[in-house]
Coordinates of C-alpha atoms in Angstrom, one line a residue:
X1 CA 19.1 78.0 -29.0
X2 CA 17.9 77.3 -25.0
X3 CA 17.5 80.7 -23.2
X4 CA 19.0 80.4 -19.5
X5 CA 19.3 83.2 -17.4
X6 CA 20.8 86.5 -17.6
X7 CA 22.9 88.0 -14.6
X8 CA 24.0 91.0 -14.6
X9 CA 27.7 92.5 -12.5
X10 CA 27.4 96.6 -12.6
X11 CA 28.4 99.1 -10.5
X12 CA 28.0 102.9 -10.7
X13 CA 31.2 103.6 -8.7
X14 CA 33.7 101.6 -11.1
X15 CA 34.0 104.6 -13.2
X16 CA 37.4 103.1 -15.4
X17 CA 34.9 99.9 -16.8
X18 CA 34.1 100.3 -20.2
X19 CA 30.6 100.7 -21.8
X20 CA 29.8 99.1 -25.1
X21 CA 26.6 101.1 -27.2
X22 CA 26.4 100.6 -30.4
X23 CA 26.4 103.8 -32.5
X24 CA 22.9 102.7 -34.2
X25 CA 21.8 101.6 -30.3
X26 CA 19.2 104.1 -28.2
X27 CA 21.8 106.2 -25.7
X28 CA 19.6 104.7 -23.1
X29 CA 20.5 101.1 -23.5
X30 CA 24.3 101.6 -21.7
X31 CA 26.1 97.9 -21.3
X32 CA 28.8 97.3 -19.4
X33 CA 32.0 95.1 -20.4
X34 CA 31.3 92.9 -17.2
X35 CA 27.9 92.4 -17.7
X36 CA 27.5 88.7 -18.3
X37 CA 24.8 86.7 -20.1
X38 CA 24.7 83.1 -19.6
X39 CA 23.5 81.1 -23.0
X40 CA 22.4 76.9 -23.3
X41 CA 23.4 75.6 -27.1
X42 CA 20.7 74.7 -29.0
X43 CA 21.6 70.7 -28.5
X44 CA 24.2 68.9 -26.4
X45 CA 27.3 68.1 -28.1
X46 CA 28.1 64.3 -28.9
X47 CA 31.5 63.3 -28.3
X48 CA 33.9 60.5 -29.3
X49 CA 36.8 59.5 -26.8
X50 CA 36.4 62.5 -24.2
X51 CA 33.9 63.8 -22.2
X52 CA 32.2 67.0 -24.1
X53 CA 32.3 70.3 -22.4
X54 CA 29.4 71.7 -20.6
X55 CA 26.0 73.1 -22.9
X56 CA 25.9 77.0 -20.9
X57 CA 28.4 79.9 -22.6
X58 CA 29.1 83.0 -20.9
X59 CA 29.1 85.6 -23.3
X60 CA 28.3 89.7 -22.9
X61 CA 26.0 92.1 -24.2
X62 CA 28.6 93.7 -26.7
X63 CA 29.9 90.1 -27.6
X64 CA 26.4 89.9 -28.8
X65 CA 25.8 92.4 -30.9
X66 CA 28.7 91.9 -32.3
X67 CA 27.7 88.9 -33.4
X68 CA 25.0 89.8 -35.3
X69 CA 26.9 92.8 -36.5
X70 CA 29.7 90.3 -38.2
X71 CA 27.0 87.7 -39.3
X72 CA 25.3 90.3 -40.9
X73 CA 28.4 91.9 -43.0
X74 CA 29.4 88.3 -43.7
X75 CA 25.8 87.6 -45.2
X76 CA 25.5 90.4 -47.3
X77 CA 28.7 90.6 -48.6
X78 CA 28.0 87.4 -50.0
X79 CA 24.8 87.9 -51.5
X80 CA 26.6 90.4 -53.0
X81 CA 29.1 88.5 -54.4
X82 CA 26.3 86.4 -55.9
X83 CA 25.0 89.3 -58.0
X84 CA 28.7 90.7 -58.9
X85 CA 29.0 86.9 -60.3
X86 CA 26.1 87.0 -62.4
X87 CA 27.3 90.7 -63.9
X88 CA 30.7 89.1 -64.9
X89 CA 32.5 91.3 -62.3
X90 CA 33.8 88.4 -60.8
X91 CA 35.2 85.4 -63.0
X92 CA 36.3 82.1 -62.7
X93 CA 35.1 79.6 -59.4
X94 CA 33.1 81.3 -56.6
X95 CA 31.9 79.4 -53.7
X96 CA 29.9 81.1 -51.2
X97 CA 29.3 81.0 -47.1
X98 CA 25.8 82.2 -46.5
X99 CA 24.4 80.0 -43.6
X100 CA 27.3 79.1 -42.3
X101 CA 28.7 82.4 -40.8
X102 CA 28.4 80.9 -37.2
X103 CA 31.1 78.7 -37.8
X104 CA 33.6 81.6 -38.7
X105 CA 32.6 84.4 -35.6
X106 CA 32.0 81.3 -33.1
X107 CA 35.5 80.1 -33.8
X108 CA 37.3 83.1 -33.5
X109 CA 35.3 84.7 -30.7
X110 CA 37.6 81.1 -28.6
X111 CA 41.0 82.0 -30.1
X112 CA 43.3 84.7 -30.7
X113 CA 44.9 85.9 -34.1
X114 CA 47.8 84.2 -33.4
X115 CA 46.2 81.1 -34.0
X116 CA 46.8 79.5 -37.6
X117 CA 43.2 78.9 -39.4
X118 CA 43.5 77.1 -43.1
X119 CA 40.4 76.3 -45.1
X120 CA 39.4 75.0 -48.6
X121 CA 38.0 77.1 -51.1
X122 CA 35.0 79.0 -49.2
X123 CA 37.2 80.9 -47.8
X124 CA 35.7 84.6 -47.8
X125 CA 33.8 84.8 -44.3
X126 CA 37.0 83.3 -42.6
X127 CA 38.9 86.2 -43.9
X128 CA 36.9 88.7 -42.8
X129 CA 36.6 86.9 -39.6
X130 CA 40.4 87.3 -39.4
X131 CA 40.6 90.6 -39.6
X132 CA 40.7 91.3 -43.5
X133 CA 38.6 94.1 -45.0
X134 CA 35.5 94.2 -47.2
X135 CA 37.5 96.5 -49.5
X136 CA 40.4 93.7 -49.8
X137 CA 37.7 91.1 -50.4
X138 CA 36.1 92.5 -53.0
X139 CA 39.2 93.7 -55.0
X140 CA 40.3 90.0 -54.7
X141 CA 36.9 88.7 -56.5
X142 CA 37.4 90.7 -59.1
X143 CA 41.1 90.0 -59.4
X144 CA 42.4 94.2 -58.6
X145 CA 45.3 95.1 -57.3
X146 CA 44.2 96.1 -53.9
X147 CA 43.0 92.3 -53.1
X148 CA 44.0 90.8 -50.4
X149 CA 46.4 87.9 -52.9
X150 CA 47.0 91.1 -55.0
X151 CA 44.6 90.1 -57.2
X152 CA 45.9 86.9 -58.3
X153 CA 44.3 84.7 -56.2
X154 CA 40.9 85.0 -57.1
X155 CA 37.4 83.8 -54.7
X156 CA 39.4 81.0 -53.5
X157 CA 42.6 81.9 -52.8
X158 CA 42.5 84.6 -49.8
X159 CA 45.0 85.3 -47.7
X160 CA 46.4 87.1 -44.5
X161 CA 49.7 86.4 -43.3
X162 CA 49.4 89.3 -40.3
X163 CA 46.3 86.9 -38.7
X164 CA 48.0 83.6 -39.3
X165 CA 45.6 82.8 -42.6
X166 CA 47.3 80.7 -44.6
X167 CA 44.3 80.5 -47.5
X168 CA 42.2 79.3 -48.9
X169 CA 42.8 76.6 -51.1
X170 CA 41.6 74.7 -54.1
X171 CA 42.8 71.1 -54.2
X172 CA 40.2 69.3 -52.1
X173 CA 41.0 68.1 -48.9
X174 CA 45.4 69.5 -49.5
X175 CA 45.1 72.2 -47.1
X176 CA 44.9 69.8 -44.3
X177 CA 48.4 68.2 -44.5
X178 CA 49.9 71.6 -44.4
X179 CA 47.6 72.5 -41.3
X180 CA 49.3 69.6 -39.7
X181 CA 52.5 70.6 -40.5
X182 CA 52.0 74.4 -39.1
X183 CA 50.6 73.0 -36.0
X184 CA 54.5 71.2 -35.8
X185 CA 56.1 74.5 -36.4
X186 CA 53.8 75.9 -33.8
X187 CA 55.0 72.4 -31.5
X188 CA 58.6 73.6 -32.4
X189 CA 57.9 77.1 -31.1
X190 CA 56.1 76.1 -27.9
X191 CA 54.0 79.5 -27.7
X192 CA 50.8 78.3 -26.9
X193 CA 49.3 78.4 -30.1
X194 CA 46.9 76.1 -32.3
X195 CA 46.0 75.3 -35.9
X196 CA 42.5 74.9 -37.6
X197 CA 42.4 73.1 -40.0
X198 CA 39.0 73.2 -42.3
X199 CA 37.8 70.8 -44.6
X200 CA 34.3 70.1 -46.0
X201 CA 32.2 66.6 -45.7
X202 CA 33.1 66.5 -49.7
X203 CA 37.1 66.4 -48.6
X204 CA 36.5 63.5 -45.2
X205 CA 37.3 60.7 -47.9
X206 CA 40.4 61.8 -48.7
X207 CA 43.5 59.4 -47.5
X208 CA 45.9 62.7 -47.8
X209 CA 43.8 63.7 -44.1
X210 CA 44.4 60.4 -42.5
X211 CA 47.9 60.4 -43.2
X212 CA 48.0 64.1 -41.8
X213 CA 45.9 63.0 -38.5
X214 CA 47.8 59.9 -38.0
X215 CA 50.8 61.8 -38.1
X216 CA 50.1 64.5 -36.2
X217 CA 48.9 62.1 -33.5
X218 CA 52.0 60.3 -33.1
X219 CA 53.8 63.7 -32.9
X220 CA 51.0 64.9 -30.1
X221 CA 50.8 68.2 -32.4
X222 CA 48.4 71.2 -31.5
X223 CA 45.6 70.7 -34.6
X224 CA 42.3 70.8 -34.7
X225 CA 40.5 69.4 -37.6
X226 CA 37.1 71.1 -38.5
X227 CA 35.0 69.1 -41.1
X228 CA 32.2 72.0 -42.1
X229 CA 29.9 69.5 -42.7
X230 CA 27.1 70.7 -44.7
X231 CA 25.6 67.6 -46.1
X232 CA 26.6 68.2 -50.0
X233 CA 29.8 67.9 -51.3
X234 CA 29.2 69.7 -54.8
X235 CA 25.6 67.6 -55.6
X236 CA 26.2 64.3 -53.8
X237 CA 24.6 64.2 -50.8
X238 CA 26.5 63.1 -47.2
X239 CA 24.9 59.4 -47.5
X240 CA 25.8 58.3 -50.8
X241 CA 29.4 59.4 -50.2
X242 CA 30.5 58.1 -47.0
X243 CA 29.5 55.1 -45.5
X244 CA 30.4 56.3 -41.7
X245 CA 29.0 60.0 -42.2
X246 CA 30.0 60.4 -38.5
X247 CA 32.6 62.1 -39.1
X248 CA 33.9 63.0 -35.5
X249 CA 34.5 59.7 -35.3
X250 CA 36.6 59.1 -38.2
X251 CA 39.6 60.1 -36.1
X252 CA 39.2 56.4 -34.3
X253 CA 41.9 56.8 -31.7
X254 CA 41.5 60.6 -31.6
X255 CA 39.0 62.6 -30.0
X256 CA 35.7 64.5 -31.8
X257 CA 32.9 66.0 -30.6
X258 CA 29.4 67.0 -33.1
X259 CA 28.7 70.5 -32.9
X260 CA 25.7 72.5 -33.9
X261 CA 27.4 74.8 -36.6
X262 CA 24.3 76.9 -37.1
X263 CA 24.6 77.9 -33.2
X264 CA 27.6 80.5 -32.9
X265 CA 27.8 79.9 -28.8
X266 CA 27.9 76.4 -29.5
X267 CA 30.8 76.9 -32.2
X268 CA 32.8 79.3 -29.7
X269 CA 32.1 76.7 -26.9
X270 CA 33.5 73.6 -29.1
X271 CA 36.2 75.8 -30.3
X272 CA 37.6 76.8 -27.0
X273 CA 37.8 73.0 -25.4
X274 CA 39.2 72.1 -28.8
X275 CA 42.2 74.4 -28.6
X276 CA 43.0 73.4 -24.7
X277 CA 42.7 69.6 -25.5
X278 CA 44.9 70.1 -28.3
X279 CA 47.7 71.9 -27.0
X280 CA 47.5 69.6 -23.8
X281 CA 46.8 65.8 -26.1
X282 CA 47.3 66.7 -29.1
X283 CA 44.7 66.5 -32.4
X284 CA 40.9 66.6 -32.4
X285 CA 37.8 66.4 -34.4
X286 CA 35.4 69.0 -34.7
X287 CA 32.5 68.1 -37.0
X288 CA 30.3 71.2 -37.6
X289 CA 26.6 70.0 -38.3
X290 CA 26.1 73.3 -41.2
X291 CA 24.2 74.2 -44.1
X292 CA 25.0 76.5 -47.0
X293 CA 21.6 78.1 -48.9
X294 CA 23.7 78.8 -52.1
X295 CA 24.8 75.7 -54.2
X296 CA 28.5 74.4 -54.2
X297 CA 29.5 77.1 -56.5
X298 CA 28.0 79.9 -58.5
X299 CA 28.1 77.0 -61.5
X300 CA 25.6 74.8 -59.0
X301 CA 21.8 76.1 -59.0
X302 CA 21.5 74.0 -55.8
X303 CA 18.4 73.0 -56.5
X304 CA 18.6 69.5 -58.5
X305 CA 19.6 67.4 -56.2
X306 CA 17.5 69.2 -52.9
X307 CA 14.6 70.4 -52.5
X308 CA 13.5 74.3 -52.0
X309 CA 11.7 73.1 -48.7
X310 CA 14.5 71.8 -47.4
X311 CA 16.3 75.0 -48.2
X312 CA 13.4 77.1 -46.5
X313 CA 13.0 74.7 -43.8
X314 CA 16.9 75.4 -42.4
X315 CA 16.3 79.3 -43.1
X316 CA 13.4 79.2 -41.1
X317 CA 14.4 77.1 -38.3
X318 CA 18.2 76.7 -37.8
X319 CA 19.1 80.3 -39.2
X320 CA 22.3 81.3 -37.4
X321 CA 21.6 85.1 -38.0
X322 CA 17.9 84.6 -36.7
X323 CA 19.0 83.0 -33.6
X324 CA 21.2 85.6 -32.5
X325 CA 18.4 87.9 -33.2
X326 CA 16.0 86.3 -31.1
X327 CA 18.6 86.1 -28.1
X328 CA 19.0 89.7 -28.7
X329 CA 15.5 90.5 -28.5
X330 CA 14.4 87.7 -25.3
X331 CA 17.4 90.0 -23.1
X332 CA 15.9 93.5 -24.4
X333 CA 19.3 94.4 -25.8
X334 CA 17.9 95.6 -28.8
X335 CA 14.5 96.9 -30.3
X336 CA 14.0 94.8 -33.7
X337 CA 14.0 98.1 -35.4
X338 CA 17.5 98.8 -34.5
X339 CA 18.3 95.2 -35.8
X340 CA 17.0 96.1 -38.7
X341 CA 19.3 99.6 -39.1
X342 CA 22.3 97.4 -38.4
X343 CA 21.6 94.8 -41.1
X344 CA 21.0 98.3 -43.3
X345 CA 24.7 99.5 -42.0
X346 CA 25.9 96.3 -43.1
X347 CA 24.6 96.6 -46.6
X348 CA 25.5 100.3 -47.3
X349 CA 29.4 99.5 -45.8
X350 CA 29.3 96.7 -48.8
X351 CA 27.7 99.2 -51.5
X352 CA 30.7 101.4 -50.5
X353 CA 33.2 98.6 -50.0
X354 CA 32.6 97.6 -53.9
X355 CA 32.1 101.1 -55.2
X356 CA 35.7 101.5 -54.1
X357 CA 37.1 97.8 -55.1
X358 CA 35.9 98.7 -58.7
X359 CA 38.3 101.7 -58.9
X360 CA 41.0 99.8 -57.8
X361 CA 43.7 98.8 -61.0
X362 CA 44.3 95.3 -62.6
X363 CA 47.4 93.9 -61.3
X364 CA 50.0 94.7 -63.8
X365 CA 51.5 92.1 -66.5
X366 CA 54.6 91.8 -64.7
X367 CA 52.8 90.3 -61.6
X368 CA 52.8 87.2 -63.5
X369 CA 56.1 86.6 -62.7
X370 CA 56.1 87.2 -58.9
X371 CA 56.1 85.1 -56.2
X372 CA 56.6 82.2 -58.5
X373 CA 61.0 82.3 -58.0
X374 CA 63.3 82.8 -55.2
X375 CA 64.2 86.6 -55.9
X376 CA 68.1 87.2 -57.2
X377 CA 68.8 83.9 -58.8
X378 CA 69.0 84.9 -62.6
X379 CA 66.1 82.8 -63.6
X380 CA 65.2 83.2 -67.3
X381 CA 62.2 83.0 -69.5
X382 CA 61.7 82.0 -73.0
X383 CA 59.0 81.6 -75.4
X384 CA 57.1 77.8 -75.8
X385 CA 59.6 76.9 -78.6
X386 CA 62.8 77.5 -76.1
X387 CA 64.5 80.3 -78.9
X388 CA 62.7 83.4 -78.2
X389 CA 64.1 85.2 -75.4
X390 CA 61.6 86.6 -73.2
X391 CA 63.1 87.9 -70.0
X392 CA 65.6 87.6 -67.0
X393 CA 63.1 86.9 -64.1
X394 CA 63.5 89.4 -61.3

């Protein structure tokens, strides 16, 4: 990520403006909510039918370190998931984010909560992102009560209603269709809001996303299409899947622009034209150029079908964590020491988030019935043979 200039807007006499200092900061680093840091993305986007927007992002000192505060959480809590895997403390399919955090805090740092985000399966950093709570996480992993689906939902089916997160979702490439068709209840509602909706490079094949696109372009609706594209879908790579692998410019007659989905400014910059393009012309490709260091799923070593260099390579060059850290270092907001205590805040607020999911209960038996019927309508349940009554559904 380019360096550009930093300029700074203070003054002693404004004595209402908010200072941001991080509680594990030096009291003598004091940064004001109008200071203003100009940042140039790492490349220049590449657009399809539109003119990209401009490489410099104005962002602030606490903007920052908040940042690397969220990449952080996000990257230990799933490294932490890995290991909760591989105890059996968490069962069934687990797909995990690391590397790819500055997709999730550079698209929410351009929208608001009230716009819709739906993803596939790799859906825990997007929660989070959204507002949801280590605690909530983990008790969904492990299928407790306290998760954020109650429990029943599992890695990856998360869920927050409040912030307009409608999952998580495990039939490749279906959760687009319905982000199409809650961008046209948002069209119905006219209040200014979008929908992103995430899909993987595995999921660009898929004809159930060109019907949704083609649909939502005749209707002008206010989606965004992200395709987290990072190179693998399961073990195949990107070129022996897709003949175009371009894929923001799959949409043919609608827009996309290629982002750099390791830098989080250039995610928050993409983002932000997306959602004004959108609600003004309707749909629009984002492709995010990503990585993930884990393999597809906890099942996938991810290492038969790449190399460990390649692996290391990204990690040591492309690093979305490590760029924010070096930013935060070249502008002196930080000593690398203090880095290193938030990464350590991050880690114990994880131990303590799964100390406490682990006491919460297993959802009880009769959850297995819930949210399955419309409430009230007498709906009853037999045994496989159709003559053992079981029960009168609630």
């Amino acid at each position: 990520m380019a360096l550009s200039r930093l300029s700074l807007n203070t003054s002693s006499s404004s004595l209402s403006r908010l200072l941001f200092r991080p509680s594990l900061l030096s009291a003598s680093r004091l940064f004001s909510s109008s200071d203003v840091l100009t940042i140039e993305t790492s490349v220049p986007f590449t657009a399809h039918q539109c003119d990209p927007p401009p490489r410099t992002v104005e962002t602030t000192p606490k903007e920052l370190l908040g940042f690397f505060r969220d990449m952080s959480v996000m990257r230990r809590m799933e490294i932490a998931a890995d290991s909760l895997y591989k105890s059996k403390l968490i069962r069934g399919f687990c797909h995990l984010y690391d590397g790819q955090e500055a997709v999730a805090v550079g698209m929410e740092a351009a929208i608001t909560r009230r716009d819709a985000i739906i993803t596939a399966y790799r859906d825990h950093c997007i929660f989070l992102g959204r507002g949801g709570s280590l605690v909530e996480a983990f008790a969904e992993l492990m299928g407790r009560q306290g998760g954020c689906s109650k429990g029943k939902g599992g890695s990856m089916h998360f869920y927050k209603k409040d912030s307009h997160f409608y999952g998580g979702h495990g039939i490749v490439g279906a959760q687009v269709p319905l982000g199409c068709g809650i961008a046209l209840g948002q069209k119905y509602s006219k209040d200014g809001t979008v929908t992103f909706a995430m899909y993987g490079d595995g999921a660009a094949n898929q004809g159930q996303l060109f019907e949704a696109l083609n649909m939502s372009a005749l209707l002008d609706l206010p989606v965004i299409l992200v395709c987290e594209n990072n190179h693998y879908g399961m073990g195949t790579a990107e070129w022996r899947a897709a003949k175009s692998p371009a894929y923001y410019k799959r949409g043919d007659y609608a827009p996309g622009l290629k982002v750099d989905g390791m830098d989080a400014f250039a995610v928050k910059q993409a983002c932000k034209f997306a959602k004004e393009h959108a609600l003004k012309n309707g749909p629009i490709i984002l492709e995010m150029d990503t990585y993930r260091y884990h393999g597809h799923s906890m099942s996938d070593p991810g290492s038969t079908y790449r190399t460990r260099d390649e692996i290391s390579g990204v990690r040591q060059e492309r690093d979305p964590i490590e760029r924010i850290r070096k930013l935060i270092l070249s502008h002196e907001l930080a000593t690398a020491s203090e880095l290193k205590d938030i990464e350590k805040q991050a880690r114990k607020e994880v131990d303590e988030a799964i100390a406490q999911a682990k006491e919460n209960p297993m959802p009880d038996p009769s959850e297995l019935f819930t949210n399955v019927y419309v409430k009230g309508f007498g709906v009853e349940a037999f045994g496989a043979d159709r003559k053992e009554f079981k029960a009168v559904l609630p």
